[in-house]
JSON list of C-alpha atoms in Angstrom, two decimals:
[
{"chain": "R", "resi": 1436, "resn": "MET", "atom": "CA", "xyz": [0.00, 0.00, 0.00]},
{"chain": "R", "resi": 1437, "resn": "THR", "atom": "CA", "xyz": [1.51, 3.32, -1.01]},
{"chain": "R", "resi": 1438, "resn": "SER", "atom": "CA", "xyz": [-0.94, 5.65, 0.74]},
{"chain": "R", "resi": 1439, "resn": "PRO", "atom": "CA", "xyz": [-4.00, 5.42, 2.98]},
{"chain": "R", "resi": 1440, "resn": "VAL", "atom": "CA", "xyz": [-6.37, 6.09, 0.05]},
{"chain": "R", "resi": 1441, "resn": "SER", "atom": "CA", "xyz": [-9.85, 4.72, 0.83]},
{"chain": "R", "resi": 1442, "resn": "TRP", "atom": "CA", "xyz": [-8.66, 3.56, 4.24]},
{"chain": "R", "resi": 1443, "resn": "THR", "atom": "CA", "xyz": [-11.66, 2.78, 6.42]},
{"chain": "R", "resi": 1444, "resn": "SER", "atom": "CA", "xyz": [-10.96, 2.29, 10.11]},
{"chain": "R", "resi": 1445, "resn": "VAL", "atom": "CA", "xyz": [-13.21, 0.56, 12.60]},
{"chain": "R", "resi": 1446, "resn": "SER", "atom": "CA", "xyz": [-12.66, 0.74, 16.34]},
{"chain": "R", "resi": 1447, "resn": "MET", "atom": "CA", "xyz": [-14.14, -2.55, 17.48]},
{"chain": "R", "resi": 1448, "resn": "PRO", "atom": "CA", "xyz": [-11.02, -4.76, 17.15]},
{"chain": "R", "resi": 1449, "resn": "TYR", "atom": "CA", "xyz": [-9.07, -2.32, 19.32]},
{"chain": "R", "resi": 1450, "resn": "VAL", "atom": "CA", "xyz": [-11.58, -2.11, 22.16]},
{"chain": "R", "resi": 1451, "resn": "ARG", "atom": "CA", "xyz": [-12.80, -5.71, 22.55]},
{"chain": "R", "resi": 1452, "resn": "GLY", "atom": "CA", "xyz": [-10.04, -6.69, 24.94]},
{"chain": "R", "resi": 1453, "resn": "THR", "atom": "CA", "xyz": [-8.82, -9.58, 22.80]},
{"chain": "R", "resi": 1454, "resn": "ALA", "atom": "CA", "xyz": [-5.09, -10.04, 22.38]},
{"chain": "R", "resi": 1455, "resn": "GLY", "atom": "CA", "xyz": [-3.52, -9.39, 19.02]},
{"chain": "R", "resi": 1456, "resn": "ASP", "atom": "CA", "xyz": [-1.69, -6.89, 16.85]},
{"chain": "R", "resi": 1457, "resn": "HIS", "atom": "CA", "xyz": [-4.81, -5.15, 15.60]},
{"chain": "R", "resi": 1458, "resn": "TRP", "atom": "CA", "xyz": [-2.89, -2.41, 13.76]},
{"chain": "R", "resi": 1459, "resn": "ALA", "atom": "CA", "xyz": [-0.93, -4.96, 11.71]},
{"chain": "R", "resi": 1460, "resn": "THR", "atom": "CA", "xyz": [-4.18, -6.81, 10.95]},
{"chain": "R", "resi": 1461, "resn": "GLU", "atom": "CA", "xyz": [-5.98, -3.62, 9.88]},
{"chain": "R", "resi": 1462, "resn": "ALA", "atom": "CA", "xyz": [-3.10, -2.57, 7.63]},
{"chain": "R", "resi": 1463, "resn": "ALA", "atom": "CA", "xyz": [-2.91, -6.04, 6.06]},
{"chain": "R", "resi": 1464, "resn": "GLU", "atom": "CA", "xyz": [-6.65, -5.86, 5.28]},
{"chain": "R", "resi": 1465, "resn": "HIS", "atom": "CA", "xyz": [-5.83, -2.72, 3.27]},
{"chain": "R", "resi": 1466, "resn": "GLY", "atom": "CA", "xyz": [-2.87, -4.33, 1.50]},
{"chain": "R", "resi": 1467, "resn": "GLY", "atom": "CA", "xyz": [-0.14, -2.82, 3.65]},
{"chain": "R", "resi": 1468, "resn": "VAL", "atom": "CA", "xyz": [2.25, -3.62, 6.45]},
{"chain": "R", "resi": 1469, "resn": "GLY", "atom": "CA", "xyz": [1.36, -1.93, 9.73]},
{"chain": "R", "resi": 1470, "resn": "THR", "atom": "CA", "xyz": [4.07, -1.28, 12.29]},
{"chain": "R", "resi": 1471, "resn": "GLN", "atom": "CA", "xyz": [4.50, 1.09, 15.18]},
{"chain": "R", "resi": 1472, "resn": "GLN", "atom": "CA", "xyz": [7.28, 2.92, 16.95]},
{"chain": "R", "resi": 1473, "resn": "LEU", "atom": "CA", "xyz": [7.08, 3.49, 20.67]},
{"chain": "R", "resi": 1474, "resn": "LEU", "atom": "CA", "xyz": [8.13, 7.12, 21.06]},
{"chain": "R", "resi": 1475, "resn": "GLY", "atom": "CA", "xyz": [8.10, 7.15, 24.84]},
{"chain": "R", "resi": 1476, "resn": "VAL", "atom": "CA", "xyz": [6.48, 6.08, 28.09]},
{"chain": "R", "resi": 1477, "resn": "GLU", "atom": "CA", "xyz": [6.45, 8.38, 31.08]},
{"chain": "R", "resi": 1478, "resn": "GLU", "atom": "CA", "xyz": [4.52, 9.49, 34.13]},
{"chain": "R", "resi": 1479, "resn": "VAL", "atom": "CA", "xyz": [3.11, 12.98, 33.69]},
{"chain": "R", "resi": 1480, "resn": "ALA", "atom": "CA", "xyz": [0.55, 15.28, 35.29]},
{"chain": "R", "resi": 1481, "resn": "ALA", "atom": "CA", "xyz": [-2.86, 14.91, 33.63]},
{"chain": "R", "resi": 1482, "resn": "ASN", "atom": "CA", "xyz": [-3.94, 17.96, 31.65]},
{"chain": "R", "resi": 1483, "resn": "ASP", "atom": "CA", "xyz": [-7.56, 19.09, 31.89]},
{"chain": "R", "resi": 1484, "resn": "ALA", "atom": "CA", "xyz": [-8.81, 16.98, 28.97]},
{"chain": "R", "resi": 1485, "resn": "VAL", "atom": "CA", "xyz": [-7.07, 13.77, 30.12]},
{"chain": "R", "resi": 1486, "resn": "ALA", "atom": "CA", "xyz": [-8.13, 14.31, 33.72]},
{"chain": "R", "resi": 1487, "resn": "SER", "atom": "CA", "xyz": [-11.74, 14.81, 32.66]},
{"chain": "R", "resi": 1488, "resn": "ALA", "atom": "CA", "xyz": [-11.70, 11.68, 30.46]},
{"chain": "R", "resi": 1489, "resn": "LEU", "atom": "CA", "xyz": [-10.21, 9.53, 33.23]},
{"chain": "R", "resi": 1490, "resn": "GLY", "atom": "CA", "xyz": [-12.29, 11.01, 36.06]},
{"chain": "R", "resi": 1491, "resn": "LEU", "atom": "CA", "xyz": [-9.22, 12.49, 37.77]},
{"chain": "R", "resi": 1492, "resn": "ALA", "atom": "CA", "xyz": [-8.36, 15.92, 39.08]},
{"chain": "R", "resi": 1493, "resn": "PRO", "atom": "CA", "xyz": [-6.14, 18.01, 36.78]},
{"chain": "R", "resi": 1494, "resn": "GLY", "atom": "CA", "xyz": [-2.51, 17.42, 37.66]},
{"chain": "R", "resi": 1495, "resn": "GLU", "atom": "CA", "xyz": [-3.01, 13.90, 39.01]},
{"chain": "R", "resi": 1496, "resn": "PRO", "atom": "CA", "xyz": [-0.36, 11.47, 37.76]},
{"chain": "R", "resi": 1497, "resn": "VAL", "atom": "CA", "xyz": [-0.99, 9.37, 34.66]},
{"chain": "R", "resi": 1498, "resn": "ILE", "atom": "CA", "xyz": [1.17, 7.07, 32.58]},
{"chain": "R", "resi": 1499, "resn": "VAL", "atom": "CA", "xyz": [1.30, 8.09, 28.91]},
{"chain": "R", "resi": 1500, "resn": "ARG", "atom": "CA", "xyz": [2.41, 5.79, 26.10]},
{"chain": "R", "resi": 1501, "resn": "ARG", "atom": "CA", "xyz": [3.26, 7.69, 22.89]},
{"chain": "R", "resi": 1502, "resn": "ARG", "atom": "CA", "xyz": [3.38, 5.82, 19.57]},
{"chain": "R", "resi": 1503, "resn": "LEU", "atom": "CA", "xyz": [3.81, 6.53, 15.89]},
{"chain": "R", "resi": 1504, "resn": "MET", "atom": "CA", "xyz": [1.77, 4.23, 13.65]},
{"chain": "R", "resi": 1505, "resn": "LEU", "atom": "CA", "xyz": [3.14, 3.43, 10.21]},
{"chain": "R", "resi": 1506, "resn": "VAL", "atom": "CA", "xyz": [1.88, 1.76, 7.05]},
{"chain": "R", "resi": 1507, "resn": "ASP", "atom": "CA", "xyz": [4.59, 0.47, 4.73]},
{"chain": "R", "resi": 1508, "resn": "GLY", "atom": "CA", "xyz": [7.06, 2.60, 6.67]},
{"chain": "R", "resi": 1509, "resn": "HIS", "atom": "CA", "xyz": [5.05, 5.83, 6.21]},
{"chain": "R", "resi": 1510, "resn": "PRO", "atom": "CA", "xyz": [3.73, 7.62, 9.31]},
{"chain": "R", "resi": 1511, "resn": "VAL", "atom": "CA", "xyz": [-0.07, 7.83, 9.34]},
{"chain": "R", "resi": 1512, "resn": "GLU", "atom": "CA", "xyz": [-1.07, 8.33, 12.99]},
{"chain": "R", "resi": 1513, "resn": "LEU", "atom": "CA", "xyz": [0.20, 9.60, 16.33]},
{"chain": "R", "resi": 1514, "resn": "VAL", "atom": "CA", "xyz": [-1.31, 7.91, 19.40]},
{"chain": "R", "resi": 1515, "resn": "ASP", "atom": "CA", "xyz": [-1.03, 9.03, 23.01]},
{"chain": "R", "resi": 1516, "resn": "SER", "atom": "CA", "xyz": [-2.68, 6.62, 25.46]},
{"chain": "R", "resi": 1517, "resn": "TYR", "atom": "CA", "xyz": [-3.11, 7.66, 29.10]},
{"chain": "R", "resi": 1518, "resn": "TYR", "atom": "CA", "xyz": [-3.69, 5.41, 32.12]},
{"chain": "R", "resi": 1519, "resn": "PRO", "atom": "CA", "xyz": [-4.33, 6.34, 35.77]},
{"chain": "R", "resi": 1520, "resn": "ALA", "atom": "CA", "xyz": [-0.96, 6.00, 37.51]},
{"chain": "R", "resi": 1521, "resn": "ASP", "atom": "CA", "xyz": [-2.43, 4.06, 40.44]},
{"chain": "R", "resi": 1522, "resn": "LEU", "atom": "CA", "xyz": [-3.55, 1.40, 37.96]},
{"chain": "R", "resi": 1523, "resn": "ALA", "atom": "CA", "xyz": [-0.58, 1.43, 35.55]},
{"chain": "R", "resi": 1524, "resn": "ARG", "atom": "CA", "xyz": [2.46, 2.14, 37.68]},
{"chain": "R", "resi": 1525, "resn": "ASP", "atom": "CA", "xyz": [4.75, -0.91, 38.08]},
{"chain": "R", "resi": 1526, "resn": "THR", "atom": "CA", "xyz": [2.99, -2.79, 35.24]},
{"chain": "R", "resi": 1527, "resn": "ARG", "atom": "CA", "xyz": [3.80, -3.31, 31.55]},
{"chain": "R", "resi": 1528, "resn": "LEU", "atom": "CA", "xyz": [1.78, -0.17, 30.85]},
{"chain": "R", "resi": 1529, "resn": "ALA", "atom": "CA", "xyz": [4.60, 1.85, 32.42]},
{"chain": "R", "resi": 1530, "resn": "ASP", "atom": "CA", "xyz": [7.34, -0.14, 30.66]},
{"chain": "R", "resi": 1531, "resn": "PRO", "atom": "CA", "xyz": [9.00, 1.43, 27.60]},
{"chain": "R", "resi": 1532, "resn": "ARG", "atom": "CA", "xyz": [8.39, -1.74, 25.57]},
{"chain": "R", "resi": 1533, "resn": "LYS", "atom": "CA", "xyz": [5.62, -3.03, 23.34]},
{"chain": "R", "resi": 1534, "resn": "ILE", "atom": "CA", "xyz": [2.82, -4.78, 25.23]},
{"chain": "R", "resi": 1535, "resn": "PRO", "atom": "CA", "xyz": [2.30, -8.25, 23.74]},
{"chain": "R", "resi": 1536, "resn": "GLY", "atom": "CA", "xyz": [-1.36, -8.60, 22.78]},
{"chain": "R", "resi": 1537, "resn": "GLY", "atom": "CA", "xyz": [-2.06, -4.89, 23.28]},
{"chain": "R", "resi": 1538, "resn": "ALA", "atom": "CA", "xyz": [-2.90, -2.61, 26.19]},
{"chain": "R", "resi": 1539, "resn": "VAL", "atom": "CA", "xyz": [-6.65, -3.30, 26.24]},
{"chain": "R", "resi": 1540, "resn": "ALA", "atom": "CA", "xyz": [-6.09, -7.06, 26.51]},
{"chain": "R", "resi": 1541, "resn": "PHE", "atom": "CA", "xyz": [-3.48, -6.38, 29.20]},
{"chain": "R", "resi": 1542, "resn": "LEU", "atom": "CA", "xyz": [-5.99, -4.24, 31.12]},
{"chain": "R", "resi": 1543, "resn": "ALA", "atom": "CA", "xyz": [-8.56, -7.05, 30.85]},
{"chain": "R", "resi": 1544, "resn": "GLY", "atom": "CA", "xyz": [-5.96, -9.43, 32.30]},
{"chain": "R", "resi": 1545, "resn": "LEU", "atom": "CA", "xyz": [-5.49, -7.04, 35.24]},
{"chain": "R", "resi": 1546, "resn": "GLY", "atom": "CA", "xyz": [-9.22, -7.26, 35.96]},
{"chain": "R", "resi": 1547, "resn": "TYR", "atom": "CA", "xyz": [-10.35, -4.21, 33.97]},
{"chain": "R", "resi": 1548, "resn": "PRO", "atom": "CA", "xyz": [-12.28, -5.66, 31.01]},
{"chain": "R", "resi": 1549, "resn": "PRO", "atom": "CA", "xyz": [-13.67, -3.15, 28.50]},
{"chain": "R", "resi": 1550, "resn": "ARG", "atom": "CA", "xyz": [-17.31, -2.36, 29.21]},
{"chain": "R", "resi": 1551, "resn": "GLN", "atom": "CA", "xyz": [-17.96, 0.94, 27.42]},
{"chain": "R", "resi": 1552, "resn": "VAL", "atom": "CA", "xyz": [-16.18, 3.06, 24.84]},
{"chain": "R", "resi": 1553, "resn": "ARG", "atom": "CA", "xyz": [-16.78, 6.72, 24.09]},
{"chain": "R", "resi": 1554, "resn": "GLU", "atom": "CA", "xyz": [-15.22, 8.30, 21.02]},
{"chain": "R", "resi": 1555, "resn": "ASP", "atom": "CA", "xyz": [-15.19, 11.90, 19.85]},
{"chain": "R", "resi": 1556, "resn": "VAL", "atom": "CA", "xyz": [-13.92, 12.80, 16.38]},
{"chain": "R", "resi": 1557, "resn": "ARG", "atom": "CA", "xyz": [-12.99, 16.19, 15.04]},
{"chain": "R", "resi": 1558, "resn": "ALA", "atom": "CA", "xyz": [-11.00, 17.62, 12.15]},
{"chain": "R", "resi": 1559, "resn": "ARG", "atom": "CA", "xyz": [-8.53, 20.49, 12.41]},
{"chain": "R", "resi": 1560, "resn": "LEU", "atom": "CA", "xyz": [-5.35, 21.86, 10.91]},
{"chain": "R", "resi": 1561, "resn": "ALA", "atom": "CA", "xyz": [-2.21, 19.97, 11.88]},
{"chain": "R", "resi": 1562, "resn": "THR", "atom": "CA", "xyz": [0.30, 21.65, 14.15]},
{"chain": "R", "resi": 1563, "resn": "GLN", "atom": "CA", "xyz": [3.89, 22.09, 13.02]},
{"chain": "R", "resi": 1564, "resn": "GLN", "atom": "CA", "xyz": [4.96, 19.18, 15.25]},
{"chain": "R", "resi": 1565, "resn": "GLU", "atom": "CA", "xyz": [2.25, 16.93, 13.76]},
{"chain": "R", "resi": 1566, "resn": "ARG", "atom": "CA", "xyz": [3.16, 17.95, 10.19]},
{"chain": "R", "resi": 1567, "resn": "THR", "atom": "CA", "xyz": [6.78, 17.04, 10.89]},
{"chain": "R", "resi": 1568, "resn": "ALA", "atom": "CA", "xyz": [6.01, 13.69, 12.57]},
{"chain": "R", "resi": 1569, "resn": "LEU", "atom": "CA", "xyz": [3.41, 12.69, 9.95]},
{"chain": "R", "resi": 1570, "resn": "GLN", "atom": "CA", "xyz": [5.37, 14.15, 7.01]},
{"chain": "R", "resi": 1571, "resn": "LEU", "atom": "CA", "xyz": [2.49, 16.39, 5.96]},
{"chain": "R", "resi": 1572, "resn": "PRO", "atom": "CA", "xyz": [2.55, 19.55, 3.82]},
{"chain": "R", "resi": 1573, "resn": "ASP", "atom": "CA", "xyz": [1.75, 22.97, 5.24]},
{"chain": "R", "resi": 1574, "resn": "PRO", "atom": "CA", "xyz": [-1.18, 23.39, 5.62]},
{"chain": "R", "resi": 1575, "resn": "ALA", "atom": "CA", "xyz": [-2.68, 19.94, 6.19]},
{"chain": "R", "resi": 1576, "resn": "CYS", "atom": "CA", "xyz": [-5.73, 18.63, 7.99]},
{"chain": "R", "resi": 1577, "resn": "VAL", "atom": "CA", "xyz": [-5.78, 15.84, 10.54]},
{"chain": "R", "resi": 1578, "resn": "LEU", "atom": "CA", "xyz": [-8.54, 13.81, 12.14]},
{"chain": "R", "resi": 1579, "resn": "VAL", "atom": "CA", "xyz": [-8.38, 13.62, 15.92]},
{"chain": "R", "resi": 1580, "resn": "LEU", "atom": "CA", "xyz": [-10.14, 10.71, 17.59]},
{"chain": "R", "resi": 1581, "resn": "SER", "atom": "CA", "xyz": [-10.37, 10.86, 21.38]},
{"chain": "R", "resi": 1582, "resn": "ARG", "atom": "CA", "xyz": [-11.35, 7.55, 22.95]},
{"chain": "R", "resi": 1583, "resn": "THR", "atom": "CA", "xyz": [-12.18, 6.77, 26.58]},
{"chain": "R", "resi": 1584, "resn": "LEU", "atom": "CA", "xyz": [-12.45, 3.15, 27.67]},
{"chain": "R", "resi": 1585, "resn": "THR", "atom": "CA", "xyz": [-14.30, 2.33, 30.88]},
{"chain": "R", "resi": 1586, "resn": "SER", "atom": "CA", "xyz": [-14.40, -0.91, 32.82]},
{"chain": "R", "resi": 1587, "resn": "ASP", "atom": "CA", "xyz": [-16.54, -2.21, 35.67]},
{"chain": "R", "resi": 1588, "resn": "GLN", "atom": "CA", "xyz": [-18.13, 0.34, 38.01]},
{"chain": "R", "resi": 1589, "resn": "ASP", "atom": "CA", "xyz": [-17.70, 2.92, 35.21]},
{"chain": "R", "resi": 1590, "resn": "ARG", "atom": "CA", "xyz": [-14.00, 3.28, 35.98]},
{"chain": "R", "resi": 1591, "resn": "ALA", "atom": "CA", "xyz": [-12.17, 4.99, 33.13]},
{"chain": "R", "resi": 1592, "resn": "VAL", "atom": "CA", "xyz": [-8.99, 2.97, 32.55]},
{"chain": "R", "resi": 1593, "resn": "GLU", "atom": "CA", "xyz": [-7.66, 4.38, 29.26]},
{"chain": "R", "resi": 1594, "resn": "ALA", "atom": "CA", "xyz": [-7.91, 7.69, 27.42]},
{"chain": "R", "resi": 1595, "resn": "SER", "atom": "CA", "xyz": [-6.33, 7.80, 23.98]},
{"chain": "R", "resi": 1596, "resn": "VAL", "atom": "CA", "xyz": [-5.85, 10.65, 21.54]},
{"chain": "R", "resi": 1597, "resn": "MET", "atom": "CA", "xyz": [-5.20, 9.54, 17.94]},
{"chain": "R", "resi": 1598, "resn": "THR", "atom": "CA", "xyz": [-4.08, 12.17, 15.47]},
{"chain": "R", "resi": 1599, "resn": "MET", "atom": "CA", "xyz": [-4.48, 10.77, 11.96]},
{"chain": "R", "resi": 1600, "resn": "VAL", "atom": "CA", "xyz": [-3.56, 11.79, 8.46]},
{"chain": "R", "resi": 1601, "resn": "ALA", "atom": "CA", "xyz": [-6.94, 12.93, 7.16]},
{"chain": "R", "resi": 1602, "resn": "GLU", "atom": "CA", "xyz": [-6.44, 12.46, 3.44]},
{"chain": "R", "resi": 1603, "resn": "GLY", "atom": "CA", "xyz": [-8.11, 9.24, 2.34]},
{"chain": "R", "resi": 1604, "resn": "ARG", "atom": "CA", "xyz": [-9.10, 8.26, 5.89]},
{"chain": "R", "resi": 1605, "resn": "ARG", "atom": "CA", "xyz": [-12.64, 7.34, 6.85]},
{"chain": "R", "resi": 1606, "resn": "LEU", "atom": "CA", "xyz": [-13.92, 6.17, 10.21]},
{"chain": "R", "resi": 1607, "resn": "ARG", "atom": "CA", "xyz": [-16.76, 3.65, 10.35]},
{"chain": "R", "resi": 1608, "resn": "TYR", "atom": "CA", "xyz": [-18.97, 3.02, 13.36]},
{"chain": "R", "resi": 1609, "resn": "GLN", "atom": "CA", "xyz": [-21.14, -0.04, 13.62]},
{"chain": "R", "resi": 1610, "resn": "LEU", "atom": "CA", "xyz": [-23.37, -0.28, 16.65]},
{"chain": "R", "resi": 1611, "resn": "THR", "atom": "CA", "xyz": [-25.29, -3.28, 17.91]},
{"chain": "R", "resi": 1612, "resn": "PRO", "atom": "CA", "xyz": [-28.52, -2.32, 19.69]}
]
């Protein structure tokens, strides 16, 4: 695959809690090779948006995992995933290594199975940092998908912000009543 033309993304494989490399599978379904680079893992103070998504007070500690998603070696998405520090500290979520099977499956194994997902999508102009990381022209648009995953007792266990190359990208939602 040379570009994400007609790329349709669905969220369900990522939020089911089943182990697997869902990004590689999604890319393969579109004729490409999906890989990712872990850009960093650190404990930070939650900003207002992350705190609100996770049900924390602004400034409370969270673990953030920052990744760059690639298709055929080309950057197509930046992903920052945040976890409450009291849940993630001293686990693989705080380790600067790939999590075999994925973070959602790991959370399920810790006793936090996915129960509800909320996603918000918006489009905006890319920042200079995003244009550089995603190799975009100036100006360029990006899609920003913010996802909050809750577990039992409505506990928010993951808040992710995905900044995607907008050209050729479509998001599909399929709901089961």
